[in-house]
């Protein structure tokens, strides 16, 4: 085959691959059948009836949030984003999309300080600025607080109570910020996943976002429904200032 023929052939193959054939184009559009995914969205998941798990993403919206949202949408999975106000301000479109696509947004401070080392006024300021930023970006205010590093004390609890918010920690971590390795993140998450679990992850870790399609598929294959934190804690009747899961030595 001459060089020219070869390249013409290559062009022809590419063209065939990219252009829908006449048969495909002329296929009559079938009457749209009700989509199971759409029907499932209308029925809220009842975590008393099915196995639920909440994936939570902290410190964002991170720069890979868009890819993560695409993946969640593809697998009809919901997540909870504990947002850092400074990034809400920087990337408001992601926050708007999170809310629009049925995910939950929580408050994770404005600049990520250790709340247990701050005066109440400073904690209030961190929380309020993030509430305001989320409201501005997406029209809603977070109803859950996750203090930076998951660190809480009585004073943090009191300030959370002023805002009417329970404090959400996690049942287990993916250790994604530490390993930054797709396989390790998948392995660790699958090892700690349990019914009604709340898993800590980060959407600024690229490997977490890269692991997500395969991880979600595997979790769903094991029967997990990926839901928001509020879906999981519905039965806990958490009051403002309560912490869940309870830190060691705590009573709500
Ligand atoms: Ni954090």
JSON list of C-alpha atoms and ligand atoms in Angstrom, two decimals:
[
{"chain": "A", "resi": 1, "resn": "UNK", "atom": "CA", "xyz": [0.00, 0.00, 0.00]},
{"chain": "A", "resi": 2, "resn": "UNK", "atom": "CA", "xyz": [1.39, 3.41, -0.87]},
{"chain": "A", "resi": 3, "resn": "UNK", "atom": "CA", "xyz": [1.91, 5.93, 1.85]},
{"chain": "A", "resi": 4, "resn": "UNK", "atom": "CA", "xyz": [-0.83, 8.10, 0.38]},
{"chain": "A", "resi": 5, "resn": "UNK", "atom": "CA", "xyz": [-3.34, 5.22, 0.27]},
{"chain": "A", "resi": 6, "resn": "UNK", "atom": "CA", "xyz": [-2.52, 4.40, 3.86]},
{"chain": "A", "resi": 7, "resn": "UNK", "atom": "CA", "xyz": [-3.24, 7.87, 5.08]},
{"chain": "A", "resi": 8, "resn": "UNK", "atom": "CA", "xyz": [-6.43, 8.06, 2.99]},
{"chain": "A", "resi": 9, "resn": "UNK", "atom": "CA", "xyz": [-7.51, 4.79, 4.55]},
{"chain": "A", "resi": 10, "resn": "UNK", "atom": "CA", "xyz": [-6.79, 6.16, 8.01]},
{"chain": "A", "resi": 11, "resn": "UNK", "atom": "CA", "xyz": [-8.90, 9.22, 7.27]},
{"chain": "A", "resi": 12, "resn": "UNK", "atom": "CA", "xyz": [-11.70, 6.99, 6.00]},
{"chain": "A", "resi": 13, "resn": "UNK", "atom": "CA", "xyz": [-11.64, 4.88, 9.17]},
{"chain": "A", "resi": 14, "resn": "UNK", "atom": "CA", "xyz": [-11.69, 7.94, 11.39]},
{"chain": "A", "resi": 15, "resn": "UNK", "atom": "CA", "xyz": [-14.59, 9.38, 9.40]},
{"chain": "A", "resi": 16, "resn": "UNK", "atom": "CA", "xyz": [-16.57, 6.14, 9.70]},
{"chain": "A", "resi": 17, "resn": "UNK", "atom": "CA", "xyz": [-15.92, 6.02, 13.41]},
{"chain": "A", "resi": 18, "resn": "UNK", "atom": "CA", "xyz": [-17.03, 9.60, 14.00]},
{"chain": "A", "resi": 19, "resn": "UNK", "atom": "CA", "xyz": [-20.04, 9.82, 11.70]},
{"chain": "A", "resi": 20, "resn": "UNK", "atom": "CA", "xyz": [-23.20, 7.94, 12.55]},
{"chain": "A", "resi": 21, "resn": "UNK", "atom": "CA", "xyz": [-24.05, 5.65, 9.64]},
{"chain": "A", "resi": 22, "resn": "UNK", "atom": "CA", "xyz": [-27.26, 6.17, 7.64]},
{"chain": "A", "resi": 23, "resn": "UNK", "atom": "CA", "xyz": [-28.91, 3.19, 9.33]},
{"chain": "A", "resi": 24, "resn": "UNK", "atom": "CA", "xyz": [-28.27, 4.70, 12.75]},
{"chain": "A", "resi": 25, "resn": "UNK", "atom": "CA", "xyz": [-29.44, 8.15, 11.71]},
{"chain": "A", "resi": 26, "resn": "UNK", "atom": "CA", "xyz": [-32.68, 6.77, 10.28]},
{"chain": "A", "resi": 27, "resn": "UNK", "atom": "CA", "xyz": [-33.60, 4.62, 13.29]},
{"chain": "A", "resi": 28, "resn": "UNK", "atom": "CA", "xyz": [-37.02, 5.88, 14.37]},
{"chain": "A", "resi": 29, "resn": "UNK", "atom": "CA", "xyz": [-37.02, 7.47, 17.79]},
{"chain": "A", "resi": 30, "resn": "UNK", "atom": "CA", "xyz": [-38.74, 5.04, 20.12]},
{"chain": "A", "resi": 31, "resn": "UNK", "atom": "CA", "xyz": [-41.41, 6.29, 22.50]},
{"chain": "A", "resi": 32, "resn": "UNK", "atom": "CA", "xyz": [-39.45, 7.38, 25.58]},
{"chain": "A", "resi": 33, "resn": "UNK", "atom": "CA", "xyz": [-39.91, 4.80, 28.32]},
{"chain": "A", "resi": 34, "resn": "UNK", "atom": "CA", "xyz": [-39.96, 5.99, 31.94]},
{"chain": "A", "resi": 35, "resn": "UNK", "atom": "CA", "xyz": [-36.37, 6.16, 33.11]},
{"chain": "A", "resi": 36, "resn": "UNK", "atom": "CA", "xyz": [-35.67, 4.13, 36.26]},
{"chain": "A", "resi": 37, "resn": "UNK", "atom": "CA", "xyz": [-33.06, 6.70, 37.37]},
{"chain": "A", "resi": 38, "resn": "UNK", "atom": "CA", "xyz": [-35.57, 9.54, 37.21]},
{"chain": "A", "resi": 39, "resn": "UNK", "atom": "CA", "xyz": [-38.16, 7.51, 39.10]},
{"chain": "A", "resi": 40, "resn": "UNK", "atom": "CA", "xyz": [-35.62, 6.61, 41.79]},
{"chain": "A", "resi": 41, "resn": "UNK", "atom": "CA", "xyz": [-34.80, 10.29, 42.33]},
{"chain": "A", "resi": 42, "resn": "UNK", "atom": "CA", "xyz": [-38.42, 11.06, 43.17]},
{"chain": "A", "resi": 43, "resn": "UNK", "atom": "CA", "xyz": [-38.55, 8.40, 45.88]},
{"chain": "A", "resi": 44, "resn": "UNK", "atom": "CA", "xyz": [-36.29, 9.40, 48.77]},
{"chain": "A", "resi": 45, "resn": "UNK", "atom": "CA", "xyz": [-33.94, 6.65, 49.88]},
{"chain": "A", "resi": 46, "resn": "UNK", "atom": "CA", "xyz": [-35.06, 5.18, 53.21]},
{"chain": "A", "resi": 47, "resn": "UNK", "atom": "CA", "xyz": [-31.93, 4.16, 55.12]},
{"chain": "A", "resi": 48, "resn": "UNK", "atom": "CA", "xyz": [-34.03, 2.02, 57.45]},
{"chain": "A", "resi": 49, "resn": "UNK", "atom": "CA", "xyz": [-34.91, -0.16, 54.47]},
{"chain": "A", "resi": 50, "resn": "UNK", "atom": "CA", "xyz": [-31.70, -0.12, 52.45]},
{"chain": "A", "resi": 51, "resn": "UNK", "atom": "CA", "xyz": [-27.96, -0.06, 53.10]},
{"chain": "A", "resi": 52, "resn": "UNK", "atom": "CA", "xyz": [-26.79, 3.57, 53.07]},
{"chain": "A", "resi": 53, "resn": "UNK", "atom": "CA", "xyz": [-23.38, 5.20, 53.03]},
{"chain": "A", "resi": 54, "resn": "UNK", "atom": "CA", "xyz": [-22.42, 8.89, 52.95]},
{"chain": "A", "resi": 55, "resn": "UNK", "atom": "CA", "xyz": [-19.30, 10.02, 51.11]},
{"chain": "A", "resi": 56, "resn": "UNK", "atom": "CA", "xyz": [-18.19, 13.45, 52.37]},
{"chain": "A", "resi": 57, "resn": "UNK", "atom": "CA", "xyz": [-15.73, 15.77, 50.69]},
{"chain": "A", "resi": 58, "resn": "UNK", "atom": "CA", "xyz": [-13.96, 18.41, 52.79]},
{"chain": "A", "resi": 59, "resn": "UNK", "atom": "CA", "xyz": [-12.14, 21.71, 52.23]},
{"chain": "A", "resi": 60, "resn": "UNK", "atom": "CA", "xyz": [-13.69, 22.47, 48.83]},
{"chain": "A", "resi": 61, "resn": "UNK", "atom": "CA", "xyz": [-14.98, 23.13, 46.42]},
{"chain": "A", "resi": 62, "resn": "UNK", "atom": "CA", "xyz": [-11.63, 21.81, 45.22]},
{"chain": "A", "resi": 63, "resn": "UNK", "atom": "CA", "xyz": [-10.39, 22.29, 41.71]},
{"chain": "A", "resi": 64, "resn": "UNK", "atom": "CA", "xyz": [-11.55, 18.80, 40.66]},
{"chain": "A", "resi": 65, "resn": "UNK", "atom": "CA", "xyz": [-15.11, 19.30, 41.94]},
{"chain": "A", "resi": 66, "resn": "UNK", "atom": "CA", "xyz": [-16.53, 19.53, 38.40]},
{"chain": "A", "resi": 67, "resn": "UNK", "atom": "CA", "xyz": [-15.18, 16.11, 37.42]},
{"chain": "A", "resi": 68, "resn": "UNK", "atom": "CA", "xyz": [-16.43, 14.67, 40.70]},
{"chain": "A", "resi": 69, "resn": "UNK", "atom": "CA", "xyz": [-19.90, 16.11, 40.12]},
{"chain": "A", "resi": 70, "resn": "UNK", "atom": "CA", "xyz": [-19.95, 14.58, 36.63]},
{"chain": "A", "resi": 71, "resn": "UNK", "atom": "CA", "xyz": [-19.12, 11.16, 38.12]},
{"chain": "A", "resi": 72, "resn": "UNK", "atom": "CA", "xyz": [-21.72, 11.44, 40.87]},
{"chain": "A", "resi": 73, "resn": "UNK", "atom": "CA", "xyz": [-24.32, 12.37, 38.30]},
{"chain": "A", "resi": 74, "resn": "UNK", "atom": "CA", "xyz": [-23.39, 9.48, 36.04]},
{"chain": "A", "resi": 75, "resn": "UNK", "atom": "CA", "xyz": [-23.88, 6.94, 38.85]},
{"chain": "A", "resi": 76, "resn": "UNK", "atom": "CA", "xyz": [-26.86, 8.73, 40.42]},
{"chain": "A", "resi": 77, "resn": "UNK", "atom": "CA", "xyz": [-24.94, 9.03, 43.69]},
{"chain": "A", "resi": 78, "resn": "UNK", "atom": "CA", "xyz": [-25.35, 11.81, 46.26]},
{"chain": "A", "resi": 79, "resn": "UNK", "atom": "CA", "xyz": [-22.60, 13.27, 48.40]},
{"chain": "A", "resi": 80, "resn": "UNK", "atom": "CA", "xyz": [-22.05, 15.86, 51.10]},
{"chain": "A", "resi": 81, "resn": "UNK", "atom": "CA", "xyz": [-19.56, 18.66, 50.66]},
{"chain": "A", "resi": 82, "resn": "UNK", "atom": "CA", "xyz": [-18.19, 20.35, 53.79]},
{"chain": "A", "resi": 83, "resn": "UNK", "atom": "CA", "xyz": [-17.18, 23.58, 52.19]},
{"chain": "A", "resi": 84, "resn": "UNK", "atom": "CA", "xyz": [-14.48, 26.05, 53.13]},
{"chain": "A", "resi": 85, "resn": "UNK", "atom": "CA", "xyz": [-15.82, 29.57, 52.72]},
{"chain": "A", "resi": 86, "resn": "UNK", "atom": "CA", "xyz": [-12.75, 30.99, 51.01]},
{"chain": "A", "resi": 87, "resn": "UNK", "atom": "CA", "xyz": [-13.12, 28.42, 48.22]},
{"chain": "A", "resi": 88, "resn": "UNK", "atom": "CA", "xyz": [-16.87, 28.92, 48.01]},
{"chain": "A", "resi": 89, "resn": "UNK", "atom": "CA", "xyz": [-16.06, 32.53, 47.25]},
{"chain": "A", "resi": 90, "resn": "UNK", "atom": "CA", "xyz": [-13.43, 31.50, 44.68]},
{"chain": "A", "resi": 91, "resn": "UNK", "atom": "CA", "xyz": [-15.51, 28.77, 42.96]},
{"chain": "A", "resi": 92, "resn": "UNK", "atom": "CA", "xyz": [-19.18, 29.64, 43.47]},
{"chain": "A", "resi": 93, "resn": "UNK", "atom": "CA", "xyz": [-20.39, 27.86, 40.31]},
{"chain": "A", "resi": 94, "resn": "UNK", "atom": "CA", "xyz": [-19.47, 24.44, 41.73]},
{"chain": "A", "resi": 95, "resn": "UNK", "atom": "CA", "xyz": [-21.46, 25.19, 44.89]},
{"chain": "A", "resi": 96, "resn": "UNK", "atom": "CA", "xyz": [-24.48, 26.19, 42.87]},
{"chain": "A", "resi": 97, "resn": "UNK", "atom": "CA", "xyz": [-24.19, 22.97, 40.88]},
{"chain": "A", "resi": 98, "resn": "UNK", "atom": "CA", "xyz": [-23.83, 20.82, 44.02]},
{"chain": "A", "resi": 99, "resn": "UNK", "atom": "CA", "xyz": [-27.11, 22.14, 45.39]},
{"chain": "A", "resi": 100, "resn": "UNK", "atom": "CA", "xyz": [-28.87, 21.96, 42.04]},
{"chain": "A", "resi": 101, "resn": "UNK", "atom": "CA", "xyz": [-27.83, 18.34, 41.58]},
{"chain": "A", "resi": 102, "resn": "UNK", "atom": "CA", "xyz": [-29.18, 17.25, 44.97]},
{"chain": "A", "resi": 103, "resn": "UNK", "atom": "CA", "xyz": [-26.00, 17.09, 47.04]},
{"chain": "A", "resi": 104, "resn": "UNK", "atom": "CA", "xyz": [-25.77, 18.43, 50.55]},
{"chain": "A", "resi": 105, "resn": "UNK", "atom": "CA", "xyz": [-23.50, 21.33, 51.46]},
{"chain": "A", "resi": 106, "resn": "UNK", "atom": "CA", "xyz": [-22.15, 21.76, 54.98]},
{"chain": "A", "resi": 107, "resn": "UNK", "atom": "CA", "xyz": [-20.03, 24.39, 56.71]},
{"chain": "A", "resi": 108, "resn": "UNK", "atom": "CA", "xyz": [-16.32, 23.64, 57.25]},
{"chain": "A", "resi": 109, "resn": "UNK", "atom": "CA", "xyz": [-15.20, 27.14, 58.36]},
{"chain": "A", "resi": 110, "resn": "UNK", "atom": "CA", "xyz": [-13.88, 29.97, 56.19]},
{"chain": "A", "resi": 111, "resn": "UNK", "atom": "CA", "xyz": [-10.10, 29.53, 56.51]},
{"chain": "A", "resi": 112, "resn": "UNK", "atom": "CA", "xyz": [-9.74, 26.12, 58.25]},
{"chain": "A", "resi": 113, "resn": "UNK", "atom": "CA", "xyz": [-8.41, 27.09, 61.69]},
{"chain": "A", "resi": 114, "resn": "UNK", "atom": "CA", "xyz": [-8.54, 24.73, 64.69]},
{"chain": "A", "resi": 115, "resn": "UNK", "atom": "CA", "xyz": [-11.77, 25.91, 66.35]},
{"chain": "A", "resi": 116, "resn": "UNK", "atom": "CA", "xyz": [-10.67, 24.59, 69.74]},
{"chain": "A", "resi": 117, "resn": "UNK", "atom": "CA", "xyz": [-7.91, 27.23, 69.76]},
{"chain": "A", "resi": 118, "resn": "UNK", "atom": "CA", "xyz": [-10.19, 30.18, 68.90]},
{"chain": "A", "resi": 119, "resn": "UNK", "atom": "CA", "xyz": [-12.31, 32.54, 70.96]},
{"chain": "A", "resi": 120, "resn": "UNK", "atom": "CA", "xyz": [-16.07, 32.15, 70.42]},
{"chain": "A", "resi": 121, "resn": "UNK", "atom": "CA", "xyz": [-16.26, 35.41, 68.45]},
{"chain": "A", "resi": 122, "resn": "UNK", "atom": "CA", "xyz": [-13.67, 34.13, 65.98]},
{"chain": "A", "resi": 123, "resn": "UNK", "atom": "CA", "xyz": [-15.48, 30.80, 65.59]},
{"chain": "A", "resi": 124, "resn": "UNK", "atom": "CA", "xyz": [-18.74, 32.67, 64.97]},
{"chain": "A", "resi": 125, "resn": "UNK", "atom": "CA", "xyz": [-17.04, 34.79, 62.34]},
{"chain": "A", "resi": 126, "resn": "UNK", "atom": "CA", "xyz": [-15.62, 31.72, 60.54]},
{"chain": "A", "resi": 127, "resn": "UNK", "atom": "CA", "xyz": [-19.02, 30.02, 60.48]},
{"chain": "A", "resi": 128, "resn": "UNK", "atom": "CA", "xyz": [-21.04, 33.10, 59.54]},
{"chain": "A", "resi": 129, "resn": "UNK", "atom": "CA", "xyz": [-18.79, 34.11, 56.65]},
{"chain": "A", "resi": 130, "resn": "UNK", "atom": "CA", "xyz": [-19.13, 30.64, 55.15]},
{"chain": "A", "resi": 131, "resn": "UNK", "atom": "CA", "xyz": [-22.91, 30.61, 55.65]},
{"chain": "A", "resi": 132, "resn": "UNK", "atom": "CA", "xyz": [-23.04, 33.94, 53.80]},
{"chain": "A", "resi": 133, "resn": "UNK", "atom": "CA", "xyz": [-20.76, 32.76, 50.97]},
{"chain": "A", "resi": 134, "resn": "UNK", "atom": "CA", "xyz": [-22.81, 29.59, 50.38]},
{"chain": "A", "resi": 135, "resn": "UNK", "atom": "CA", "xyz": [-26.06, 31.55, 50.50]},
{"chain": "A", "resi": 136, "resn": "UNK", "atom": "CA", "xyz": [-24.67, 33.98, 47.94]},
{"chain": "A", "resi": 137, "resn": "UNK", "atom": "CA", "xyz": [-23.43, 31.18, 45.67]},
{"chain": "A", "resi": 138, "resn": "UNK", "atom": "CA", "xyz": [-26.33, 28.74, 45.85]},
{"chain": "A", "resi": 139, "resn": "UNK", "atom": "CA", "xyz": [-29.23, 30.40, 47.66]},
{"chain": "A", "resi": 140, "resn": "UNK", "atom": "CA", "xyz": [-29.19, 28.01, 50.62]},
{"chain": "A", "resi": 141, "resn": "UNK", "atom": "CA", "xyz": [-27.51, 27.94, 54.03]},
{"chain": "A", "resi": 142, "resn": "UNK", "atom": "CA", "xyz": [-25.69, 24.87, 55.32]},
{"chain": "A", "resi": 143, "resn": "UNK", "atom": "CA", "xyz": [-27.45, 23.06, 58.19]},
{"chain": "A", "resi": 144, "resn": "UNK", "atom": "CA", "xyz": [-24.48, 20.95, 59.31]},
{"chain": "A", "resi": 145, "resn": "UNK", "atom": "CA", "xyz": [-21.09, 21.95, 60.71]},
{"chain": "A", "resi": 146, "resn": "UNK", "atom": "CA", "xyz": [-17.88, 19.99, 60.43]},
{"chain": "A", "resi": 147, "resn": "UNK", "atom": "CA", "xyz": [-15.16, 21.86, 62.32]},
{"chain": "A", "resi": 148, "resn": "UNK", "atom": "CA", "xyz": [-11.69, 21.75, 60.73]},
{"chain": "A", "resi": 149, "resn": "UNK", "atom": "CA", "xyz": [-9.77, 18.55, 61.59]},
{"chain": "A", "resi": 150, "resn": "UNK", "atom": "CA", "xyz": [-12.97, 17.27, 63.21]},
{"chain": "A", "resi": 151, "resn": "UNK", "atom": "CA", "xyz": [-11.84, 18.93, 66.45]},
{"chain": "A", "resi": 152, "resn": "UNK", "atom": "CA", "xyz": [-14.56, 19.86, 68.91]},
{"chain": "A", "resi": 153, "resn": "UNK", "atom": "CA", "xyz": [-14.93, 20.96, 72.51]},
{"chain": "A", "resi": 154, "resn": "UNK", "atom": "CA", "xyz": [-17.76, 22.38, 74.60]},
{"chain": "A", "resi": 155, "resn": "UNK", "atom": "CA", "xyz": [-17.14, 25.90, 73.31]},
{"chain": "A", "resi": 156, "resn": "UNK", "atom": "CA", "xyz": [-17.32, 24.79, 69.67]},
{"chain": "A", "resi": 157, "resn": "UNK", "atom": "CA", "xyz": [-20.50, 22.90, 70.47]},
{"chain": "A", "resi": 158, "resn": "UNK", "atom": "CA", "xyz": [-22.02, 26.00, 72.10]},
{"chain": "A", "resi": 159, "resn": "UNK", "atom": "CA", "xyz": [-21.28, 28.16, 69.06]},
{"chain": "A", "resi": 160, "resn": "UNK", "atom": "CA", "xyz": [-22.66, 25.47, 66.73]},
{"chain": "A", "resi": 161, "resn": "UNK", "atom": "CA", "xyz": [-25.81, 25.46, 68.85]},
{"chain": "A", "resi": 162, "resn": "UNK", "atom": "CA", "xyz": [-26.15, 29.24, 68.37]},
{"chain": "A", "resi": 163, "resn": "UNK", "atom": "CA", "xyz": [-26.27, 28.57, 64.62]},
{"chain": "A", "resi": 164, "resn": "UNK", "atom": "CA", "xyz": [-28.77, 25.75, 65.12]},
{"chain": "A", "resi": 165, "resn": "UNK", "atom": "CA", "xyz": [-26.31, 23.24, 63.67]},
{"chain": "A", "resi": 166, "resn": "UNK", "atom": "CA", "xyz": [-25.34, 19.75, 64.75]},
{"chain": "A", "resi": 167, "resn": "UNK", "atom": "CA", "xyz": [-21.67, 18.84, 64.37]},
{"chain": "A", "resi": 168, "resn": "UNK", "atom": "CA", "xyz": [-20.85, 16.03, 61.95]},
{"chain": "A", "resi": 169, "resn": "UNK", "atom": "CA", "xyz": [-17.55, 14.21, 62.25]},
{"chain": "A", "resi": 170, "resn": "UNK", "atom": "CA", "xyz": [-16.99, 10.91, 60.36]},
{"chain": "A", "resi": 171, "resn": "UNK", "atom": "CA", "xyz": [-17.06, 7.20, 61.06]},
{"chain": "A", "resi": 172, "resn": "UNK", "atom": "CA", "xyz": [-13.92, 6.55, 59.00]},
{"chain": "A", "resi": 173, "resn": "UNK", "atom": "CA", "xyz": [-11.43, 8.21, 56.70]},
{"chain": "A", "resi": 174, "resn": "UNK", "atom": "CA", "xyz": [-10.25, 7.31, 53.21]},
{"chain": "A", "resi": 175, "resn": "UNK", "atom": "CA", "xyz": [-6.75, 8.60, 54.16]},
{"chain": "A", "resi": 176, "resn": "UNK", "atom": "CA", "xyz": [-6.72, 10.12, 50.67]},
{"chain": "A", "resi": 177, "resn": "UNK", "atom": "CA", "xyz": [-4.80, 13.26, 51.73]},
{"chain": "A", "resi": 178, "resn": "UNK", "atom": "CA", "xyz": [-2.08, 10.97, 53.09]},
{"chain": "A", "resi": 179, "resn": "UNK", "atom": "CA", "xyz": [-1.70, 8.26, 50.44]},
{"chain": "A", "resi": 180, "resn": "UNK", "atom": "CA", "xyz": [-2.66, 10.26, 47.33]},
{"chain": "A", "resi": 181, "resn": "UNK", "atom": "CA", "xyz": [-2.86, 6.94, 45.49]},
{"chain": "A", "resi": 182, "resn": "UNK", "atom": "CA", "xyz": [-5.90, 5.72, 43.54]},
{"chain": "A", "resi": 183, "resn": "UNK", "atom": "CA", "xyz": [-5.59, 2.07, 44.55]},
{"chain": "A", "resi": 184, "resn": "UNK", "atom": "CA", "xyz": [-4.84, 2.84, 48.20]},
{"chain": "A", "resi": 185, "resn": "UNK", "atom": "CA", "xyz": [-7.83, 5.22, 48.40]},
{"chain": "A", "resi": 186, "resn": "UNK", "atom": "CA", "xyz": [-10.13, 2.61, 46.91]},
{"chain": "A", "resi": 187, "resn": "UNK", "atom": "CA", "xyz": [-8.80, -0.16, 49.15]},
{"chain": "A", "resi": 188, "resn": "UNK", "atom": "CA", "xyz": [-9.03, 1.91, 52.35]},
{"chain": "A", "resi": 189, "resn": "UNK", "atom": "CA", "xyz": [-12.53, 3.22, 51.55]},
{"chain": "A", "resi": 190, "resn": "UNK", "atom": "CA", "xyz": [-13.85, -0.27, 50.78]},
{"chain": "A", "resi": 191, "resn": "UNK", "atom": "CA", "xyz": [-12.24, -1.58, 53.98]},
{"chain": "A", "resi": 192, "resn": "UNK", "atom": "CA", "xyz": [-13.98, 1.00, 56.20]},
{"chain": "A", "resi": 193, "resn": "UNK", "atom": "CA", "xyz": [-17.31, 1.26, 54.36]},
{"chain": "A", "resi": 194, "resn": "UNK", "atom": "CA", "xyz": [-20.17, 0.09, 56.57]},
{"chain": "A", "resi": 195, "resn": "UNK", "atom": "CA", "xyz": [-23.92, 0.56, 56.76]},
{"chain": "A", "resi": 196, "resn": "UNK", "atom": "CA", "xyz": [-24.75, 4.17, 57.72]},
{"chain": "A", "resi": 197, "resn": "UNK", "atom": "CA", "xyz": [-21.07, 5.09, 57.60]},
{"chain": "A", "resi": 198, "resn": "UNK", "atom": "CA", "xyz": [-19.81, 8.62, 56.98]},
{"chain": "A", "resi": 199, "resn": "UNK", "atom": "CA", "xyz": [-16.54, 8.61, 55.06]},
{"chain": "A", "resi": 200, "resn": "UNK", "atom": "CA", "xyz": [-14.06, 11.50, 55.01]},
{"chain": "A", "resi": 201, "resn": "UNK", "atom": "CA", "xyz": [-12.60, 12.35, 51.60]},
{"chain": "A", "resi": 202, "resn": "UNK", "atom": "CA", "xyz": [-11.29, 15.47, 49.82]},
{"chain": "A", "resi": 203, "resn": "UNK", "atom": "CA", "xyz": [-12.16, 16.79, 46.39]},
{"chain": "A", "resi": 204, "resn": "UNK", "atom": "CA", "xyz": [-8.83, 18.62, 46.17]},
{"chain": "A", "resi": 205, "resn": "UNK", "atom": "CA", "xyz": [-7.07, 15.25, 46.02]},
{"chain": "A", "resi": 206, "resn": "UNK", "atom": "CA", "xyz": [-6.96, 14.39, 42.33]},
{"chain": "A", "resi": 207, "resn": "UNK", "atom": "CA", "xyz": [-6.50, 10.68, 43.01]},
{"chain": "A", "resi": 208, "resn": "UNK", "atom": "CA", "xyz": [-9.75, 10.65, 45.01]},
{"chain": "A", "resi": 209, "resn": "UNK", "atom": "CA", "xyz": [-11.65, 12.08, 42.08]},
{"chain": "A", "resi": 210, "resn": "UNK", "atom": "CA", "xyz": [-9.86, 9.63, 39.74]},
{"chain": "A", "resi": 211, "resn": "UNK", "atom": "CA", "xyz": [-10.79, 6.70, 42.00]},
{"chain": "A", "resi": 212, "resn": "UNK", "atom": "CA", "xyz": [-14.44, 7.67, 42.16]},
{"chain": "A", "resi": 213, "resn": "UNK", "atom": "CA", "xyz": [-15.99, 5.97, 39.09]},
{"chain": "A", "resi": 214, "resn": "UNK", "atom": "CA", "xyz": [-14.60, 2.54, 40.01]},
{"chain": "A", "resi": 215, "resn": "UNK", "atom": "CA", "xyz": [-15.15, 3.07, 43.75]},
{"chain": "A", "resi": 216, "resn": "UNK", "atom": "CA", "xyz": [-18.79, 4.09, 43.31]},
{"chain": "A", "resi": 217, "resn": "UNK", "atom": "CA", "xyz": [-19.44, 1.17, 40.97]},
{"chain": "A", "resi": 218, "resn": "UNK", "atom": "CA", "xyz": [-17.95, -1.25, 43.50]},
{"chain": "A", "resi": 219, "resn": "UNK", "atom": "CA", "xyz": [-19.86, 0.24, 46.45]},
{"chain": "A", "resi": 220, "resn": "UNK", "atom": "CA", "xyz": [-23.13, 0.16, 44.53]},
{"chain": "A", "resi": 221, "resn": "UNK", "atom": "CA", "xyz": [-22.34, -3.42, 43.52]},
{"chain": "A", "resi": 222, "resn": "UNK", "atom": "CA", "xyz": [-22.10, -4.24, 47.24]},
{"chain": "A", "resi": 223, "resn": "UNK", "atom": "CA", "xyz": [-25.60, -2.84, 47.70]},
{"chain": "A", "resi": 224, "resn": "UNK", "atom": "CA", "xyz": [-24.75, 0.59, 49.09]},
{"chain": "A", "resi": 225, "resn": "UNK", "atom": "CA", "xyz": [-26.98, 3.55, 48.34]},
{"chain": "A", "resi": 226, "resn": "UNK", "atom": "CA", "xyz": [-24.81, 6.66, 48.31]},
{"chain": "A", "resi": 227, "resn": "UNK", "atom": "CA", "xyz": [-26.76, 9.32, 50.16]},
{"chain": "A", "resi": 228, "resn": "UNK", "atom": "CA", "xyz": [-26.27, 12.61, 51.97]},
{"chain": "A", "resi": 229, "resn": "UNK", "atom": "CA", "xyz": [-25.26, 12.91, 55.62]},
{"chain": "A", "resi": 230, "resn": "UNK", "atom": "CA", "xyz": [-28.73, 14.21, 56.46]},
{"chain": "A", "resi": 231, "resn": "UNK", "atom": "CA", "xyz": [-30.21, 11.00, 55.03]},
{"chain": "A", "resi": 232, "resn": "UNK", "atom": "CA", "xyz": [-27.94, 8.99, 57.34]},
{"chain": "A", "resi": 233, "resn": "UNK", "atom": "CA", "xyz": [-28.51, 11.00, 60.55]},
{"chain": "A", "resi": 234, "resn": "UNK", "atom": "CA", "xyz": [-32.26, 11.44, 60.06]},
{"chain": "A", "resi": 235, "resn": "UNK", "atom": "CA", "xyz": [-32.98, 8.84, 62.75]},
{"chain": "A", "resi": 236, "resn": "UNK", "atom": "CA", "xyz": [-30.48, 10.29, 65.26]},
{"chain": "A", "resi": 237, "resn": "UNK", "atom": "CA", "xyz": [-32.68, 13.28, 66.09]},
{"chain": "A", "resi": 238, "resn": "UNK", "atom": "CA", "xyz": [-29.59, 15.45, 66.48]},
{"chain": "A", "resi": 239, "resn": "UNK", "atom": "CA", "xyz": [-30.06, 18.75, 68.28]},
{"chain": "A", "resi": 240, "resn": "UNK", "atom": "CA", "xyz": [-28.07, 21.93, 67.61]},
{"chain": "A", "resi": 241, "resn": "UNK", "atom": "CA", "xyz": [-24.60, 21.53, 69.11]},
{"chain": "A", "resi": 242, "resn": "UNK", "atom": "CA", "xyz": [-24.82, 17.72, 69.25]},
{"chain": "A", "resi": 243, "resn": "UNK", "atom": "CA", "xyz": [-21.91, 15.86, 67.70]},
{"chain": "A", "resi": 244, "resn": "UNK", "atom": "CA", "xyz": [-22.16, 12.72, 65.56]},
{"chain": "A", "resi": 245, "resn": "UNK", "atom": "CA", "xyz": [-20.57, 10.25, 65.77]},
{"chain": "A", "resi": 246, "resn": "UNK", "atom": "CA", "xyz": [-19.93, 11.08, 69.42]},
{"chain": "A", "resi": 247, "resn": "UNK", "atom": "CA", "xyz": [-16.29, 11.95, 70.13]},
{"chain": "A", "resi": 248, "resn": "UNK", "atom": "CA", "xyz": [-14.78, 9.80, 72.88]},
{"chain": "A", "resi": 249, "resn": "UNK", "atom": "CA", "xyz": [-15.94, 10.83, 76.33]},
{"chain": "A", "resi": 250, "resn": "UNK", "atom": "CA", "xyz": [-18.81, 12.94, 74.98]},
{"chain": "A", "resi": 251, "resn": "UNK", "atom": "CA", "xyz": [-22.50, 12.86, 75.73]},
{"chain": "A", "resi": 252, "resn": "UNK", "atom": "CA", "xyz": [-24.94, 14.84, 73.64]},
{"chain": "B", "resi": 1, "resn": "LIG", "atom": "NI1", "xyz": [-10.66, 20.05, 56.51]}
]
